[in-house]
CSV table of N, CA and C in Angstrom, one decimal:
chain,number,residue,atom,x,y,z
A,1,UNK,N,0.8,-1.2,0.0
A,1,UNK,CA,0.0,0.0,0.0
A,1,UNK,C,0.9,1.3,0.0
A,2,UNK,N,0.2,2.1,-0.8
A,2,UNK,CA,1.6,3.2,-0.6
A,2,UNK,C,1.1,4.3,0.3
A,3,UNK,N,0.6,4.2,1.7
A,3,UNK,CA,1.0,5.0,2.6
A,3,UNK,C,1.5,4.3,3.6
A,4,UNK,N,1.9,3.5,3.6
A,4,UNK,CA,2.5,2.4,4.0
A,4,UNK,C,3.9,3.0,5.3
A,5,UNK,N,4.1,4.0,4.7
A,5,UNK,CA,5.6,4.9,5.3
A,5,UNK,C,5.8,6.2,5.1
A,6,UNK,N,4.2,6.5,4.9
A,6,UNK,CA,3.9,7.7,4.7
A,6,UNK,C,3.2,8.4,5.7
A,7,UNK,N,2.7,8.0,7.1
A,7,UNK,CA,1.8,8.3,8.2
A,7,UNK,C,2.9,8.7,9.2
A,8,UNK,N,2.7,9.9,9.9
A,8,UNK,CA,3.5,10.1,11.2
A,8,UNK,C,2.8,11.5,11.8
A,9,UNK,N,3.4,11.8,12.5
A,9,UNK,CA,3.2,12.9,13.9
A,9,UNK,C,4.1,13.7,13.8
A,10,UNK,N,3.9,14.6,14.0
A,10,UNK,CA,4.8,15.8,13.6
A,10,UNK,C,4.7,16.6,15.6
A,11,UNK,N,5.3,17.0,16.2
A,11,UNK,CA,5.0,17.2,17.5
A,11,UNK,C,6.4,18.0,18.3
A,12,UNK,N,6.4,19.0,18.5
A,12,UNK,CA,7.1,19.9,18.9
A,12,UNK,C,9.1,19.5,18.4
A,13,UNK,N,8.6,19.5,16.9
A,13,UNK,CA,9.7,19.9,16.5
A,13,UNK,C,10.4,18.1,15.6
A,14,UNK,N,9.5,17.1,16.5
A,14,UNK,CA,10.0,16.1,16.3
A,14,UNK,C,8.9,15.1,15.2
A,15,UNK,N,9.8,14.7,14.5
A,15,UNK,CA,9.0,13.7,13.1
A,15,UNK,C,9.0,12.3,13.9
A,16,UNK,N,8.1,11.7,14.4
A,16,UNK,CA,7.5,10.4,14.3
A,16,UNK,C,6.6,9.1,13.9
A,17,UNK,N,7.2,8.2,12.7
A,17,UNK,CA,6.2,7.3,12.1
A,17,UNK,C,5.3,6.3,13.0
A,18,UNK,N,4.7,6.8,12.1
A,18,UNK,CA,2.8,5.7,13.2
A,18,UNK,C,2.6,4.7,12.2
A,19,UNK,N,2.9,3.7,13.2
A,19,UNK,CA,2.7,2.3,12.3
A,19,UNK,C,1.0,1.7,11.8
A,20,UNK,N,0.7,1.4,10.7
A,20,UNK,CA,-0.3,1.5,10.4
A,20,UNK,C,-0.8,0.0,10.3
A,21,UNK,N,-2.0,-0.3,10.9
A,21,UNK,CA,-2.8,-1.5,10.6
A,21,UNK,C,-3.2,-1.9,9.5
A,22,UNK,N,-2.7,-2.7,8.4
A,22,UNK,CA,-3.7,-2.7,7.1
A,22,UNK,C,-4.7,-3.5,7.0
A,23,UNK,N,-4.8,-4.5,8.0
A,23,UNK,CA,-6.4,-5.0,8.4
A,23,UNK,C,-7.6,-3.7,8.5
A,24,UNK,N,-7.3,-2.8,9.2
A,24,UNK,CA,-8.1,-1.9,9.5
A,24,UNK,C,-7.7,-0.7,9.4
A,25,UNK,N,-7.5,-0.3,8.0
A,25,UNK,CA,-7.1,0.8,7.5
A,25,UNK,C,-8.2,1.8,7.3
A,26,UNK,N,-9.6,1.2,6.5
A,26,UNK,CA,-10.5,2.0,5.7
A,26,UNK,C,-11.9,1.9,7.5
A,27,UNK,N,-12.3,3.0,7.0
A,27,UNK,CA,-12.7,4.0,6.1
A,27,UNK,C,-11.0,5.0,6.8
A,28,UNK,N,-10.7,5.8,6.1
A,28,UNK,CA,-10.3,7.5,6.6
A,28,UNK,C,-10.1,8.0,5.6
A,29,UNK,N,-9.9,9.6,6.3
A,29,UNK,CA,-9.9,11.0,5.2
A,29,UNK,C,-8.6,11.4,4.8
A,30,UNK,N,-8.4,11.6,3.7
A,30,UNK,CA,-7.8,11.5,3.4
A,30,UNK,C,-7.2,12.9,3.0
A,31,UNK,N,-6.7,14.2,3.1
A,31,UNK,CA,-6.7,15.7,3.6
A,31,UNK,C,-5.3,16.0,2.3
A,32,UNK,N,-5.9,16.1,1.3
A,32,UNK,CA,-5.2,16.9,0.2
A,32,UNK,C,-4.8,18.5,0.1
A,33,UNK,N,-3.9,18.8,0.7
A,33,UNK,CA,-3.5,20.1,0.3
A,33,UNK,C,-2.6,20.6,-0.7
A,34,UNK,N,-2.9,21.4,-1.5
A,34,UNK,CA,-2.4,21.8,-2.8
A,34,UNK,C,-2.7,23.1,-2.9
A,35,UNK,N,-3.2,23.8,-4.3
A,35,UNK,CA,-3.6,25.0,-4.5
A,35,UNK,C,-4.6,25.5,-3.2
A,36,UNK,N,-5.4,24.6,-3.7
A,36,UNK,CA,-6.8,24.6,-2.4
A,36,UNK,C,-6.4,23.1,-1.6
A,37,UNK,N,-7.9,22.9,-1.3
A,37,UNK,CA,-7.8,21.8,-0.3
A,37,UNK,C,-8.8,20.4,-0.4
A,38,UNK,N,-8.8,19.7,-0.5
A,38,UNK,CA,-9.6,18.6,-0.8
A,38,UNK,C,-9.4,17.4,0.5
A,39,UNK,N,-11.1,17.6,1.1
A,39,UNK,CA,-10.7,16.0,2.1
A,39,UNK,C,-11.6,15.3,1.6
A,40,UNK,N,-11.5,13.5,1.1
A,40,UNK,CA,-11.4,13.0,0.8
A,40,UNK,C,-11.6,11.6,1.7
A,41,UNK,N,-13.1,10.8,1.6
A,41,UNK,CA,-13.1,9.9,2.4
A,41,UNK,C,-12.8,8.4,1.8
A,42,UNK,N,-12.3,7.7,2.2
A,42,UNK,CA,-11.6,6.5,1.5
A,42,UNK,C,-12.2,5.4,2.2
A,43,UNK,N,-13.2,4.8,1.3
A,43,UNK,CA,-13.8,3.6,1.9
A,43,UNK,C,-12.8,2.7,1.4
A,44,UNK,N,-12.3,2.0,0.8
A,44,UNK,CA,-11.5,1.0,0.3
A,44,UNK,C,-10.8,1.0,-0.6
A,45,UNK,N,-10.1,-0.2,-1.2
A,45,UNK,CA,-9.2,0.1,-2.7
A,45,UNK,C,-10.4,0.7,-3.4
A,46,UNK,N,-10.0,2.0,-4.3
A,46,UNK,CA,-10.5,2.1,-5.3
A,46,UNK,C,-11.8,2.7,-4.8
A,47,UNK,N,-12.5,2.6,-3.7
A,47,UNK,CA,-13.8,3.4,-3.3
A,47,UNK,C,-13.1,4.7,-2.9
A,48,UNK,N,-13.5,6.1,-2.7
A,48,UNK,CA,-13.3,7.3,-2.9
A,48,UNK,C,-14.4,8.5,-3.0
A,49,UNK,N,-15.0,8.9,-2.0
A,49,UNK,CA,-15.6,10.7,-3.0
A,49,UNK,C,-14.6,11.4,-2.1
A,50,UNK,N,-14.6,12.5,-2.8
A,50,UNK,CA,-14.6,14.0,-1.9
A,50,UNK,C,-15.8,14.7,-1.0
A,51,UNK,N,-15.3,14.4,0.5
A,51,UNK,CA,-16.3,15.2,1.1
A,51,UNK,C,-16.5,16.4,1.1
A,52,UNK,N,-15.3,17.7,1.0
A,52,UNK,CA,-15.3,18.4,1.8
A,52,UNK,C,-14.1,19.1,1.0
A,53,UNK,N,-13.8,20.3,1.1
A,53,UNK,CA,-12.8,20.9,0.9
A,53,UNK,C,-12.6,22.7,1.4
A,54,UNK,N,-12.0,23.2,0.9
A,54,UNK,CA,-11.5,25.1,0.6
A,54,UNK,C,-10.8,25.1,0.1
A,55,UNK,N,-11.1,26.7,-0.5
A,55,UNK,CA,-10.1,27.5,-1.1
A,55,UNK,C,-9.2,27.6,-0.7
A,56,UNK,N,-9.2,27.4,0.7
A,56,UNK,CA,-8.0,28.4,1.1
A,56,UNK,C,-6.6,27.2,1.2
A,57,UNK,N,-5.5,27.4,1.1
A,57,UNK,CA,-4.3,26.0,1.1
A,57,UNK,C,-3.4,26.6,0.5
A,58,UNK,N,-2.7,26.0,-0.2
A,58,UNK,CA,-0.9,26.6,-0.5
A,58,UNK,C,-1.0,27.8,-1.0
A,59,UNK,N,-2.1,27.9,-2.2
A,59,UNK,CA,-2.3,28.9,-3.5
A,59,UNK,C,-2.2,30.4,-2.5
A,60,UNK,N,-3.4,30.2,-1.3
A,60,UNK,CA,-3.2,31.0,-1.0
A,60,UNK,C,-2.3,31.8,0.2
A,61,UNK,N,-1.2,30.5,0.8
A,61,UNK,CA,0.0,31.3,1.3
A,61,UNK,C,0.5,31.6,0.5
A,62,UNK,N,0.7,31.0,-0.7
A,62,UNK,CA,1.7,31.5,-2.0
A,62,UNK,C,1.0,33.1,-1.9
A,63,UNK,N,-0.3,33.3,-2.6
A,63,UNK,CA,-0.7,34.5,-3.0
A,63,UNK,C,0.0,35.6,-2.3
A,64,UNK,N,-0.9,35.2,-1.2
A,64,UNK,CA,-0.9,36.7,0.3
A,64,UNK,C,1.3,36.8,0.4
A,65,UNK,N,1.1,35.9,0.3
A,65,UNK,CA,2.6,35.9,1.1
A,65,UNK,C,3.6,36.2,-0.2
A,66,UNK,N,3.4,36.5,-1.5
A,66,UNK,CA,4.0,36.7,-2.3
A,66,UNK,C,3.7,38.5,-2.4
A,67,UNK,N,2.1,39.0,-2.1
A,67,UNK,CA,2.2,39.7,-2.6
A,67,UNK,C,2.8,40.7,-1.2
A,68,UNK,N,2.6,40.1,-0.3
A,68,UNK,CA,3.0,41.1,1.4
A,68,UNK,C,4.8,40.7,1.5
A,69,UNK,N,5.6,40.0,1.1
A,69,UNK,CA,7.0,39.4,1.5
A,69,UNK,C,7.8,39.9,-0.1
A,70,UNK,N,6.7,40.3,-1.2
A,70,UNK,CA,7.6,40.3,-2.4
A,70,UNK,C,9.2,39.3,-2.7
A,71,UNK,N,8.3,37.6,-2.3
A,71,UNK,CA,9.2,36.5,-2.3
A,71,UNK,C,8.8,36.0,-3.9
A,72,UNK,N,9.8,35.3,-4.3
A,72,UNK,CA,10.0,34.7,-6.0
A,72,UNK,C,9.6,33.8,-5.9
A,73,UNK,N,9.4,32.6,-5.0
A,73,UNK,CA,8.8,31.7,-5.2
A,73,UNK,C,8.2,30.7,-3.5
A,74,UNK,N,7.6,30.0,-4.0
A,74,UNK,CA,6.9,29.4,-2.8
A,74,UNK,C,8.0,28.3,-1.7
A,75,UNK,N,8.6,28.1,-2.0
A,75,UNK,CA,10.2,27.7,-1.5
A,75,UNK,C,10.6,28.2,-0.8
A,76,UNK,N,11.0,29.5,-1.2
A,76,UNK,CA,11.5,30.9,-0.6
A,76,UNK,C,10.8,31.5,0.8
A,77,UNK,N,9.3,31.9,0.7
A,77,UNK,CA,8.6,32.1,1.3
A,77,UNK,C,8.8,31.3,2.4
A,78,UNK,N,8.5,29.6,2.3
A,78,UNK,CA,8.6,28.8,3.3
A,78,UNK,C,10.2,29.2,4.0
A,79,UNK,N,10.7,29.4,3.3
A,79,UNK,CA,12.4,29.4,4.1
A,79,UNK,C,12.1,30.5,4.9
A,80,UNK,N,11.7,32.0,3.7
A,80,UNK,CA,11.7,32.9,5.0
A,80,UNK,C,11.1,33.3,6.5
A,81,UNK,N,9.7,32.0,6.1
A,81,UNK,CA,9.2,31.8,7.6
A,81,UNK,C,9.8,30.9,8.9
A,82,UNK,N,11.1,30.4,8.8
A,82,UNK,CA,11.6,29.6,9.5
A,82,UNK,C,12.4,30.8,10.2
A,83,UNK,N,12.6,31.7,9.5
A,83,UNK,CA,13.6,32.8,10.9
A,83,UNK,C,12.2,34.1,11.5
A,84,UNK,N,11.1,33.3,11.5
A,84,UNK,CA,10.2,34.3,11.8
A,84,UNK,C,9.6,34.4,13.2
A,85,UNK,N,8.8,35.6,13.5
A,85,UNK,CA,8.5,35.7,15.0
A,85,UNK,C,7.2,36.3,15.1
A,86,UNK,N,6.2,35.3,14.7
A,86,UNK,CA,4.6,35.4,14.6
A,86,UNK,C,4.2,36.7,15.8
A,87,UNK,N,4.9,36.8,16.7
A,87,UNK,CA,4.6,37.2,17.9
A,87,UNK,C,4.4,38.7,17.6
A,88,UNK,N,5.2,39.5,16.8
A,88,UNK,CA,4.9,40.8,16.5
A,88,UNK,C,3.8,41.3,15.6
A,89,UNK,N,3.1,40.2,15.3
A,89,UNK,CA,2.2,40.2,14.1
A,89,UNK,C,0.6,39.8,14.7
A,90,UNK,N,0.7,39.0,15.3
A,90,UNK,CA,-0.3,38.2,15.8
A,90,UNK,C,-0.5,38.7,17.3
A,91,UNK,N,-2.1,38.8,17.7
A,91,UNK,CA,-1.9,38.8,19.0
A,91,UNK,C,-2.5,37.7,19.9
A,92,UNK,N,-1.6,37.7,21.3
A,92,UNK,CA,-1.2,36.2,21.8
A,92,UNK,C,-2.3,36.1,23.0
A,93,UNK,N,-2.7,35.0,23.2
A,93,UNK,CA,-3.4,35.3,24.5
A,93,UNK,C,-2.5,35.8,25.9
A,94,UNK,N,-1.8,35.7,25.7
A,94,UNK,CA,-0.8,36.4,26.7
A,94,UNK,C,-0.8,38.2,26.6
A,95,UNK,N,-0.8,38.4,25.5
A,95,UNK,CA,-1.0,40.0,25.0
A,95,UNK,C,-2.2,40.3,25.9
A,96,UNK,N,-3.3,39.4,25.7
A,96,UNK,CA,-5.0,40.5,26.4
A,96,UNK,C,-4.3,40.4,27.7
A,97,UNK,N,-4.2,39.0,28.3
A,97,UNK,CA,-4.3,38.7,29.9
A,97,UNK,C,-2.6,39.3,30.3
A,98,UNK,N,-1.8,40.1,30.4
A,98,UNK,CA,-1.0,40.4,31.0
A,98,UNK,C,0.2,39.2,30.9
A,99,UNK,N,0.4,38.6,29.4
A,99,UNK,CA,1.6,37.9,29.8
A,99,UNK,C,0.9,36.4,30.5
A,100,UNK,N,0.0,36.3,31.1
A,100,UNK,CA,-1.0,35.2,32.1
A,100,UNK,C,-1.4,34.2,30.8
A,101,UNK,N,-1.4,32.9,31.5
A,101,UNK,CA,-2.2,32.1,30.5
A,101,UNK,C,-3.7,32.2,31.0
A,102,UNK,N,-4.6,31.7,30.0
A,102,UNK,CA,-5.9,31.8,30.7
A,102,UNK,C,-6.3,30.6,30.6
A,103,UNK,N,-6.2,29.9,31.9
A,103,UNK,CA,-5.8,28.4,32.3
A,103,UNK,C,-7.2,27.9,32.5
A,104,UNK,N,-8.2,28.9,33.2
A,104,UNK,CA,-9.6,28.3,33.0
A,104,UNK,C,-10.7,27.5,31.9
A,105,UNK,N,-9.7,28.2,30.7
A,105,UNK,CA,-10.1,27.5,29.5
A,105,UNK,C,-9.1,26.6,28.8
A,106,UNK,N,-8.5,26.3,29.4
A,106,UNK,CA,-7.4,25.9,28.8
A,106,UNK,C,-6.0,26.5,27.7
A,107,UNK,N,-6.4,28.1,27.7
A,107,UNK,CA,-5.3,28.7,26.3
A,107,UNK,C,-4.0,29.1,27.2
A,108,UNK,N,-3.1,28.8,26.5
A,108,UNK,CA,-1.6,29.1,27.1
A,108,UNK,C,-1.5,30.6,26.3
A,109,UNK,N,-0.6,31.3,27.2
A,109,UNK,CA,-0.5,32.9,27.2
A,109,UNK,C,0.0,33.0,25.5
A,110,UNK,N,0.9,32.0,24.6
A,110,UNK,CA,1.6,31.3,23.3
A,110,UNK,C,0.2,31.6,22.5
A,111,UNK,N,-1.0,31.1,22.6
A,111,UNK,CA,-2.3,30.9,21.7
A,111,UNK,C,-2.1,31.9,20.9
A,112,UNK,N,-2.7,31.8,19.6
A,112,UNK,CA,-2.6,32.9,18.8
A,112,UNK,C,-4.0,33.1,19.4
A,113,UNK,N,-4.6,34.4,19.6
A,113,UNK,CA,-5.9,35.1,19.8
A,113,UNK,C,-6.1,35.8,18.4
A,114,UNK,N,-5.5,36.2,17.8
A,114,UNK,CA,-6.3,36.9,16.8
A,114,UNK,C,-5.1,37.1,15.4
A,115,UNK,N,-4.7,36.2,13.9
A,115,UNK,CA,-3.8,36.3,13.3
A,115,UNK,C,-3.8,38.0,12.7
A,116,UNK,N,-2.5,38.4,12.2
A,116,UNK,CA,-2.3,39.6,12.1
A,116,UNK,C,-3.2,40.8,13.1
A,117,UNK,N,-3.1,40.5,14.2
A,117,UNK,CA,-3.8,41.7,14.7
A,117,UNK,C,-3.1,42.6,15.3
A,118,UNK,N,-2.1,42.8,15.7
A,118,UNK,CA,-1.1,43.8,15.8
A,118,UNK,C,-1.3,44.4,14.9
A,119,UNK,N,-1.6,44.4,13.2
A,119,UNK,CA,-0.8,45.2,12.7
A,119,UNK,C,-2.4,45.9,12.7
A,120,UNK,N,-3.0,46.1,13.2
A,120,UNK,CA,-4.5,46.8,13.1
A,120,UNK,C,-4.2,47.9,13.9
A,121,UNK,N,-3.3,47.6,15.4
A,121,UNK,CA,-3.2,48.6,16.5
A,121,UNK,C,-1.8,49.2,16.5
A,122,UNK,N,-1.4,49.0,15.7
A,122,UNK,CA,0.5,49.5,15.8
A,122,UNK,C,0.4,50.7,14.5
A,123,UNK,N,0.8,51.6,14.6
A,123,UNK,CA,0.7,52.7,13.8
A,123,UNK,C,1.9,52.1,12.8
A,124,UNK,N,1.9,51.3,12.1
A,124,UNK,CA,3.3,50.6,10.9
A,124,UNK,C,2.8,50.6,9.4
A,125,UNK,N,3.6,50.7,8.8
A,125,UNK,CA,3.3,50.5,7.7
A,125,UNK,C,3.6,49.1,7.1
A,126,UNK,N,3.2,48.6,5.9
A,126,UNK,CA,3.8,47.3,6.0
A,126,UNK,C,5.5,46.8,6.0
A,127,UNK,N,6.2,48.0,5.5
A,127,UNK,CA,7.4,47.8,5.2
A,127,UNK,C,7.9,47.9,6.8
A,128,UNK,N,7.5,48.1,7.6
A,128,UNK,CA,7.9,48.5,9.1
A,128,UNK,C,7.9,46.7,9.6
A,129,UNK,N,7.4,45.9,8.7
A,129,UNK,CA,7.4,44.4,9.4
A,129,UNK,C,8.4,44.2,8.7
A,130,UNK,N,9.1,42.9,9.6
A,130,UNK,CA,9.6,41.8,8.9
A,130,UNK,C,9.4,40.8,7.9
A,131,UNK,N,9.5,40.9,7.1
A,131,UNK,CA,9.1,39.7,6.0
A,131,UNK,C,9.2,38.1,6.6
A,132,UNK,N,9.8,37.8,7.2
A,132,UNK,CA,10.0,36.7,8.0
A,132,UNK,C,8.7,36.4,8.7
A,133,UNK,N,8.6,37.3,9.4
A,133,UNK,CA,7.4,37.0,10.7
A,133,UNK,C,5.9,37.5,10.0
A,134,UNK,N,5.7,38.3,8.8
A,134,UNK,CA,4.7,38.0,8.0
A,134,UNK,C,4.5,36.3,7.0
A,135,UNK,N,5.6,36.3,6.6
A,135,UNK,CA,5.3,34.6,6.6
A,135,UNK,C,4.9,33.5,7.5
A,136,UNK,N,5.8,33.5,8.6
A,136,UNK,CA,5.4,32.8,9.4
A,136,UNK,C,3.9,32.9,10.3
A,137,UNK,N,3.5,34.2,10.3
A,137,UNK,CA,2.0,34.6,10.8
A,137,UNK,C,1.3,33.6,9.9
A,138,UNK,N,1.1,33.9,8.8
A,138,UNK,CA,0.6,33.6,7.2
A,138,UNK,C,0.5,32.2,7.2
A,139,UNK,N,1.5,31.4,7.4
A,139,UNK,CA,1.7,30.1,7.7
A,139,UNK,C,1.0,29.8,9.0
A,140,UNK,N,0.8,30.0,9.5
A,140,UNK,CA,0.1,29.8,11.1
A,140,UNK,C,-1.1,29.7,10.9
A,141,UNK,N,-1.3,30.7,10.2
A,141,UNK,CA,-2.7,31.4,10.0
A,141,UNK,C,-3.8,30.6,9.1
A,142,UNK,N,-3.3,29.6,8.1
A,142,UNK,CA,-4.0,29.3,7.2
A,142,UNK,C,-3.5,27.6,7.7
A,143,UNK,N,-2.2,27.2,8.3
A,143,UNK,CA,-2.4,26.0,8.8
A,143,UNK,C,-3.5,25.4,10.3
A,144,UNK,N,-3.6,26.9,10.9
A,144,UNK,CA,-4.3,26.7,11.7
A,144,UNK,C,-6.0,26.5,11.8
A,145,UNK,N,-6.2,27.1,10.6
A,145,UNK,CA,-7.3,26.8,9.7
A,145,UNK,C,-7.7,25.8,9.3
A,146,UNK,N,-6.9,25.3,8.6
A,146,UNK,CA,-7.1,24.0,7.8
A,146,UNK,C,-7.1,22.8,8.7
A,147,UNK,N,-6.4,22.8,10.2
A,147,UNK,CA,-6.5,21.4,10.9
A,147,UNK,C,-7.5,21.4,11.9
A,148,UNK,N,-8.4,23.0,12.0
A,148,UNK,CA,-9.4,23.0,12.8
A,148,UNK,C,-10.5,22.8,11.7
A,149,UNK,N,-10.3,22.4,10.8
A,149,UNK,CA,-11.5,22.4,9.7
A,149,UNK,C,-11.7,20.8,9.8
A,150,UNK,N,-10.3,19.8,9.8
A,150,UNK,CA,-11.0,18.3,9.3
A,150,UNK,C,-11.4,17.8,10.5
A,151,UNK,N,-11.6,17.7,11.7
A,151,UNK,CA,-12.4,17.3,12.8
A,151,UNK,C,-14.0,17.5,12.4
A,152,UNK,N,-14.3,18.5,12.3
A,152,UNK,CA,-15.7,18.9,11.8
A,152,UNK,C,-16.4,18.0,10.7
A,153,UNK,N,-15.3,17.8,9.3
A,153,UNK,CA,-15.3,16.9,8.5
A,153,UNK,C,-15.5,15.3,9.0
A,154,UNK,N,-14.2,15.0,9.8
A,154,UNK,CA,-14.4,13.6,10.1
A,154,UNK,C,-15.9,13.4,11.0
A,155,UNK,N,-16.5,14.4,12.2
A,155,UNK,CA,-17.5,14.0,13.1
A,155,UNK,C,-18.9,14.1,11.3
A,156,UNK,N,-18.6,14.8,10.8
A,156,UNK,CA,-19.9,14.7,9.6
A,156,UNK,C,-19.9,13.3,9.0
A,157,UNK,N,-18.8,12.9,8.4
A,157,UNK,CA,-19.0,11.9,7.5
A,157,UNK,C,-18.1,10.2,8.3
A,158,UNK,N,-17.8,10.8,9.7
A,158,UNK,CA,-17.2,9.7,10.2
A,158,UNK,C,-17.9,8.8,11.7
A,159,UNK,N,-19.0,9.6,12.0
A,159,UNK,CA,-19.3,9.7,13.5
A,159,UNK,C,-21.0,9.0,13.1
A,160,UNK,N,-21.3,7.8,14.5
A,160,UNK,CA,-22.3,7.4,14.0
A,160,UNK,C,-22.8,8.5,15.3
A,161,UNK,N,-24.2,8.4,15.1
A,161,UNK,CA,-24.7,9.5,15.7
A,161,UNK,C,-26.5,8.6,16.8
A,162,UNK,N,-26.4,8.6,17.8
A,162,UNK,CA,-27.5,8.2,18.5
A,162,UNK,C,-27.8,9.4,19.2
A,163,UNK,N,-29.5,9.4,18.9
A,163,UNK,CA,-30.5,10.3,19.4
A,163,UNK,C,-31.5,9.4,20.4
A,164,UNK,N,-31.9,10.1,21.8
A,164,UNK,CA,-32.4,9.1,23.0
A,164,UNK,C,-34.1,10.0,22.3
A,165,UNK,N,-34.7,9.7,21.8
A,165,UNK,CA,-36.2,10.2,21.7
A,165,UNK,C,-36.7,10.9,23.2
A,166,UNK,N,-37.0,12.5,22.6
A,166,UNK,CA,-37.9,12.8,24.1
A,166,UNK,C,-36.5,13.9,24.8
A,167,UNK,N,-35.3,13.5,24.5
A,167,UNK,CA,-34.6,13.6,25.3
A,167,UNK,C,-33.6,14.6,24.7
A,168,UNK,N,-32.4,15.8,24.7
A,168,UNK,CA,-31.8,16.4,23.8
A,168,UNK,C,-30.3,15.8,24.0
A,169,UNK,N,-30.0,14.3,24.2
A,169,UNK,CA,-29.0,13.9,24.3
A,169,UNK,C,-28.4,13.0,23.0
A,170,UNK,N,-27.4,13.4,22.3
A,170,UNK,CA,-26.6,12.8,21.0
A,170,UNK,C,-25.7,12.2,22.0
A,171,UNK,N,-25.2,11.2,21.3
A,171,UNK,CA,-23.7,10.7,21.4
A,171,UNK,C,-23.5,10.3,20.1
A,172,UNK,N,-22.1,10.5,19.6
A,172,UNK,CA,-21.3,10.8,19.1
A,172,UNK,C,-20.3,9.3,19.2
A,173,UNK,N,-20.0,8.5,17.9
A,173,UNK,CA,-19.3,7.6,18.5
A,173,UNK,C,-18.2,8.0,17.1
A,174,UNK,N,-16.9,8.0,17.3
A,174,UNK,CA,-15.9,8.2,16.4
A,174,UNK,C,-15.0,6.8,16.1
């Protein structure tokens, strides 16, 4: 099968492979990112639709980020987000609460609260940013998007669903 050595975790910095069952591979989604975005539920060899997708995916880091970093190509752009510092760009839940995480709900002071929103309250022009750290915002911003989008996907087309009659209780079985 060829994802065979293609499945892993990506997790603070570190790449590790997840060994896969092929008795019990199918159903899953299968999350195509390219220009746009395509997810993709995979009942078996050869069974296949597209559930779900967006516009939004590479085309458009490439776009935004070509036309705000005046970078040559999509390569480039990714490079110049590796020496970036979302933090001047973005504001952090740390920024509202004083530096404080707001632990009641679970967000660490790090959360992005709102992508590019510094540059709404900072009297700057765009050339006043770093090109770096508008990539890396940009990158944040549209990946953070895209992996809070396929949960919603998987509970639609993945989750069986029991209703108690009478009563306003679902469960949700994944």
């Amino acid at each position: 099968m060829a994802i065979g050595h293609e499945a892993f975790t990506h997790t603070e910095g570190h790449k590790r492979f997840v060994q896969i069952d092929h008795n019990d591979l199918f159903p899953y989604l299968l999350v195509n990112i390219g220009s746009g975005v395509s997810m993709i539920k995979v009942d078996g060899d050869g069974k296949f639709q597209r559930v779900s997708g967006t516009n939004v995916g590479g085309g458009t880091y490439w776009g935004l980020g070509r036309l705000l970093t005046k970078c040559k190509s999509f390569d480039e752009l990714l490079e110049l987000s590796q020496g970036g510092d979302n933090r001047t760009i973005d504001m952090l839940v740390g920024d509202i609460y004083g530096g404080m995480h707001y632990s009641k709900i679970g967000l660490s002071a790090s959360t992005i609260a709102s992508s590019f929103c510094k540059a709404n309250s900072e009297n700057k022009e765009l050339e006043d940013y770093r090109p770096e750290d508008i990539s890396l915002s940009l990158l944040r911003m549209i990946s953070i998007t895209l992996a809070r989008s396929v949960p919603s996907c998987r509970l639609t087309y993945f989750a069986i669903v029991y209703s108690i009659p009478g009563y306003n209780i679902y469960a949700f079985i994944l």
